[in-house]
Coordinates of C-alpha atoms in Angstrom, one line a residue:
X1 CA 94.6 123.5 156.0
X2 CA 96.4 126.2 158.0
X3 CA 96.4 130.0 158.3
X4 CA 93.7 132.6 158.9
X5 CA 90.2 131.7 157.8
X6 CA 90.3 134.6 155.3
X7 CA 93.6 133.5 153.7
X8 CA 93.3 129.9 152.4
X9 CA 93.3 128.0 149.2
X10 CA 90.1 126.5 148.0
X11 CA 86.5 127.5 147.3
X12 CA 83.4 128.6 149.1
X13 CA 79.8 128.3 147.7
X14 CA 78.3 131.8 147.8
X15 CA 74.8 132.8 146.5
X16 CA 74.7 130.0 143.9
X17 CA 78.3 129.8 142.6
X18 CA 81.7 128.6 143.7
X19 CA 84.0 131.6 144.7
X20 CA 87.7 131.6 145.3
X21 CA 88.1 131.3 149.1
X22 CA 89.9 134.6 149.4
X23 CA 87.2 136.4 147.4
X24 CA 84.3 135.2 149.5
X25 CA 83.7 138.7 151.0
X26 CA 80.9 140.9 152.1
X27 CA 80.5 144.7 152.3
X28 CA 81.3 146.4 155.6
X29 CA 77.7 147.7 155.7
X30 CA 76.2 144.2 155.6
X31 CA 73.2 144.3 157.9
X32 CA 74.2 141.1 159.7
X33 CA 77.5 142.6 160.8
X34 CA 75.7 145.4 162.5
X35 CA 72.5 143.8 163.8
X36 CA 73.3 140.0 164.0
X37 CA 70.7 139.1 161.4
X38 CA 72.2 135.8 160.5
X39 CA 71.7 132.1 161.2
X40 CA 74.1 129.2 160.6
X41 CA 74.7 125.5 160.9
X42 CA 77.8 123.5 161.9
X43 CA 77.9 120.1 160.3
X44 CA 80.5 117.3 159.9
X45 CA 81.2 115.1 157.0
X46 CA 82.6 111.6 157.6
X47 CA 83.9 109.5 154.7
X48 CA 82.5 112.0 152.2
X49 CA 79.0 112.1 153.7
X50 CA 77.5 114.9 155.9
X51 CA 75.9 113.3 159.0
X52 CA 72.2 114.3 159.4
X53 CA 72.6 116.7 156.5
X54 CA 69.0 117.2 155.7
X55 CA 68.1 117.8 159.3
X56 CA 70.7 120.6 159.4
X57 CA 69.4 122.2 156.2
X58 CA 65.8 122.1 157.6
X59 CA 66.9 123.7 160.8
X60 CA 68.8 126.4 159.0
X61 CA 65.5 127.3 157.2
X62 CA 63.6 127.3 160.5
X63 CA 66.2 129.4 162.2
X64 CA 65.9 132.1 159.6
X65 CA 62.1 132.1 159.8
X66 CA 62.4 132.5 163.6
X67 CA 64.4 135.7 163.2
X68 CA 62.1 137.0 160.5
X69 CA 63.6 136.2 157.1
X70 CA 63.2 133.6 154.5
X71 CA 66.2 131.8 152.8
X72 CA 65.6 131.9 149.1
X73 CA 66.9 128.4 148.5
X74 CA 65.0 125.2 149.2
X75 CA 66.3 122.5 151.4
X76 CA 67.0 120.4 148.3
X77 CA 69.0 123.3 146.8
X78 CA 71.0 123.8 150.0
X79 CA 71.7 120.0 150.1
X80 CA 73.0 120.2 146.5
X81 CA 75.2 123.2 147.4
X82 CA 76.7 121.4 150.3
X83 CA 77.5 118.4 148.1
X84 CA 79.2 120.8 145.6
X85 CA 81.1 122.5 148.4
X86 CA 82.4 119.3 149.9
X87 CA 83.5 118.0 146.5
X88 CA 85.3 121.3 145.8
X89 CA 87.1 121.0 149.2
X90 CA 88.6 117.6 148.2
X91 CA 88.0 116.4 151.8
X92 CA 86.3 113.3 153.0
X93 CA 86.3 114.3 156.7
X94 CA 85.4 117.9 157.1
X95 CA 83.5 120.5 159.1
X96 CA 80.8 122.2 157.0
X97 CA 79.5 125.7 157.8
X98 CA 76.4 127.0 156.1
X99 CA 75.4 130.6 157.0
X100 CA 72.5 132.8 155.8
X101 CA 72.3 136.5 156.5
X102 CA 70.7 139.8 155.6
X103 CA 73.2 141.5 153.3
X104 CA 73.9 145.1 152.3
X105 CA 71.0 146.9 150.6
X106 CA 68.7 149.8 150.9
X107 CA 68.2 149.5 154.6
X108 CA 70.9 150.3 157.2
X109 CA 68.9 150.8 160.3
X110 CA 67.3 148.1 162.6
X111 CA 64.8 147.3 159.9
X112 CA 66.2 145.4 156.9
X113 CA 63.3 144.0 154.9
X114 CA 64.6 145.6 151.7
X115 CA 68.0 143.9 151.9
X116 CA 68.8 140.7 150.1
X117 CA 69.2 137.4 152.0
X118 CA 72.5 135.7 151.2
X119 CA 73.8 132.2 151.7
X120 CA 77.3 130.8 151.9
X121 CA 78.7 127.3 152.5
X122 CA 82.3 126.4 153.4
X123 CA 84.1 123.2 154.3
X124 CA 87.5 122.7 156.1
X125 CA 89.5 120.3 158.1
X126 CA 88.7 120.4 161.9
X127 CA 89.9 117.9 164.4
X128 CA 88.7 117.3 167.9
X129 CA 86.9 120.5 169.1
X130 CA 88.3 120.1 172.7
X131 CA 91.7 118.6 171.7
X132 CA 92.8 115.7 174.0
X133 CA 89.7 116.2 176.3
X134 CA 88.1 113.4 174.3
X135 CA 90.4 111.0 176.1
X136 CA 90.8 112.5 179.6
X137 CA 87.7 114.7 180.0
X138 CA 87.2 118.4 179.5
X139 CA 87.5 120.9 182.3
X140 CA 84.7 123.5 182.4
X141 CA 84.3 126.8 184.1
X142 CA 80.9 128.0 185.2
X143 CA 79.8 131.1 183.3
X144 CA 78.5 134.2 184.9
X145 CA 76.2 134.7 181.8
X146 CA 72.9 132.9 181.6
X147 CA 70.9 131.6 178.6
X148 CA 68.1 134.1 178.0
X149 CA 64.4 133.7 178.4
X150 CA 62.4 132.7 175.3
X151 CA 60.4 135.9 175.9
X152 CA 63.5 137.9 175.1
X153 CA 64.9 136.2 172.0
X154 CA 64.1 133.3 169.7
X155 CA 66.1 130.9 171.8
X156 CA 65.6 127.9 169.6
X157 CA 67.1 129.5 166.5
X158 CA 70.7 128.8 165.7
X159 CA 71.3 132.5 165.4
X160 CA 74.6 134.4 165.5
X161 CA 73.3 136.9 168.1
X162 CA 72.7 134.2 170.6
X163 CA 76.4 133.3 170.7
X164 CA 77.8 136.6 171.9
X165 CA 77.6 135.6 175.6
X166 CA 78.9 132.2 174.6
X167 CA 82.1 133.8 173.2
X168 CA 82.5 135.9 176.3
X169 CA 82.0 132.8 178.5
X170 CA 84.5 130.7 176.6
X171 CA 87.1 133.4 176.6
X172 CA 86.8 133.7 180.4
X173 CA 87.0 129.9 180.7
X174 CA 90.1 129.7 178.6
X175 CA 91.8 132.4 180.7
X176 CA 91.3 130.1 183.7
X177 CA 92.8 127.1 181.8
X178 CA 89.5 125.5 181.0
X179 CA 88.2 124.2 177.7
X180 CA 84.8 125.7 177.9
X181 CA 82.1 126.9 180.3
X182 CA 78.8 125.5 181.5
X183 CA 75.9 128.0 181.5
X184 CA 72.8 128.2 183.6
X185 CA 69.5 129.4 182.1
X186 CA 67.6 132.6 183.2
X187 CA 65.9 130.7 186.0
X188 CA 69.2 129.3 187.4
X189 CA 68.8 125.7 186.0
X190 CA 71.8 123.9 184.4
X191 CA 71.5 124.6 180.6
X192 CA 74.4 123.8 178.4
X193 CA 78.0 124.6 177.4
X194 CA 78.8 127.5 175.1
X195 CA 78.3 125.4 172.0
X196 CA 77.3 121.9 173.2
X197 CA 74.5 120.2 175.1
X198 CA 75.3 118.4 178.4
X199 CA 74.5 115.0 179.9
X200 CA 75.0 113.5 183.4
X201 CA 75.0 110.0 184.7
X202 CA 73.8 108.8 188.1
X203 CA 73.1 105.3 189.3
X204 CA 73.1 104.0 185.7
X205 CA 70.5 106.5 184.5
X206 CA 71.1 109.7 182.3
X207 CA 70.0 113.2 183.1
X208 CA 70.0 116.0 180.7
X209 CA 68.5 119.6 180.8
X210 CA 65.2 120.1 179.2
X211 CA 66.0 122.3 176.2
X212 CA 63.0 124.7 176.7
X213 CA 65.2 127.8 176.3
X214 CA 68.2 126.7 174.3
X215 CA 69.0 124.7 171.2
X216 CA 67.9 121.1 171.2
X217 CA 71.0 119.9 169.3
X218 CA 70.8 117.3 166.6
X219 CA 73.7 115.4 168.2
X220 CA 71.8 115.6 171.5
X221 CA 68.8 114.0 169.9
X222 CA 70.9 111.4 168.3
X223 CA 72.6 110.4 171.6
X224 CA 69.3 110.3 173.4
X225 CA 68.1 107.8 170.7
X226 CA 71.2 105.7 171.2
X227 CA 70.7 105.6 175.0
X228 CA 67.1 104.6 174.7
X229 CA 68.0 101.8 172.2
X230 CA 70.2 100.4 175.0
X231 CA 67.3 100.5 177.4
X232 CA 69.0 103.3 179.5
X233 CA 66.5 105.6 181.2
X234 CA 66.9 109.2 180.1
X235 CA 65.5 112.0 182.2
X236 CA 65.0 115.3 180.3
X237 CA 64.3 117.7 183.1
X238 CA 65.3 120.9 184.9
X239 CA 68.6 120.3 186.8
X240 CA 69.5 122.4 189.9
X241 CA 73.1 123.5 190.4
X242 CA 73.3 121.7 193.7
X243 CA 72.7 118.4 191.9
X244 CA 76.1 118.6 190.2
X245 CA 78.0 117.0 193.1
X246 CA 75.7 113.9 193.0
X247 CA 76.4 113.0 189.4
X248 CA 79.1 110.4 188.6
X249 CA 79.8 111.0 184.9
X250 CA 79.3 113.9 182.4
X251 CA 79.7 114.5 178.7
X252 CA 79.0 117.1 176.1
X253 CA 77.4 116.6 172.7
X254 CA 77.5 118.7 169.5
X255 CA 78.5 118.5 165.9
X256 CA 81.9 120.1 166.7
X257 CA 82.2 118.5 170.1
X258 CA 80.8 115.1 168.9
X259 CA 80.7 113.2 172.3
X260 CA 83.3 114.7 174.6
X261 CA 83.7 113.4 178.2
X262 CA 83.8 116.1 181.0
X263 CA 86.2 115.5 184.0
X264 CA 85.5 118.7 185.9
X265 CA 82.9 121.6 186.1
X266 CA 84.0 124.3 188.6
X267 CA 84.8 122.4 191.8
X268 CA 82.8 119.3 190.8
X269 CA 84.7 116.2 189.4
X270 CA 83.4 113.4 187.2
X271 CA 84.9 110.1 186.1
X272 CA 85.2 109.2 182.5
X273 CA 83.2 106.1 183.0
X274 CA 82.2 103.1 181.0
X275 CA 78.9 104.6 179.7
X276 CA 80.5 107.8 178.6
X277 CA 83.2 105.9 176.7
X278 CA 80.6 103.5 175.2
X279 CA 78.5 106.4 173.9
X280 CA 81.5 108.3 172.5
X281 CA 82.8 105.2 170.7
X282 CA 79.3 104.2 169.5
X283 CA 78.7 107.7 168.2
X284 CA 82.0 107.5 166.3
X285 CA 80.9 104.3 164.7
X286 CA 77.4 105.6 163.8
X287 CA 78.6 108.7 162.0
X288 CA 81.0 106.6 159.9
X289 CA 78.6 103.8 159.2

């Protein structure tokens, strides 16, 4: 599938019915466009089946509740809609995007309780998120923007508004020839990349930031489970910036990123080592099992 995301053949599930891709539109005064009142999920289908699909649907519902609205479809109904969308796409391997938002209605200020909550689901082909970095290791910039305190925003929601600084960070990284950026949290601890969680290896043990102020990704949780099944010690903890030079390997996890090795963060270099390759290959087998 090629071309702009607004000009493609196919169908998108929207508010309970399949709509021609080009007609899946919203009004310019949609509340979410002005005030970021939307939540979403990024999912991948492998061999015709969405990996951890129910967990994604459950998180979509929770994210909406965290930013003060209720999605008027049950998890079971969302699951059925995703199956319908994937079938309409004709794809076996696909990226699936579910998004819920406050639409246009009687309210057009900050408050929006009178406006309808809407839901859409689309599916498209999407290869490796970081291109050939899956083989040689991604190069990351270090962002000047920090993940916010949970006292300032519902930081565990997968909400659109939380990604503004991610977009800015990724644009700055790409301008420097990097694939992405690593972000610190509001206290100065290592946090995550702009759309993926991060892991480090040292002396055969794995270290990953405690997700106490950012999204505890479904892929992150899956990989931690894989590591523990192998008897590998996993430290979920606060990681200081000065520790970066002591780590030997690094990788990112996320639905889009899957498991992507990291070769460089700023001035720090990492090998694409045996454990990184093992986890990346094992994850690929798991999602296609």
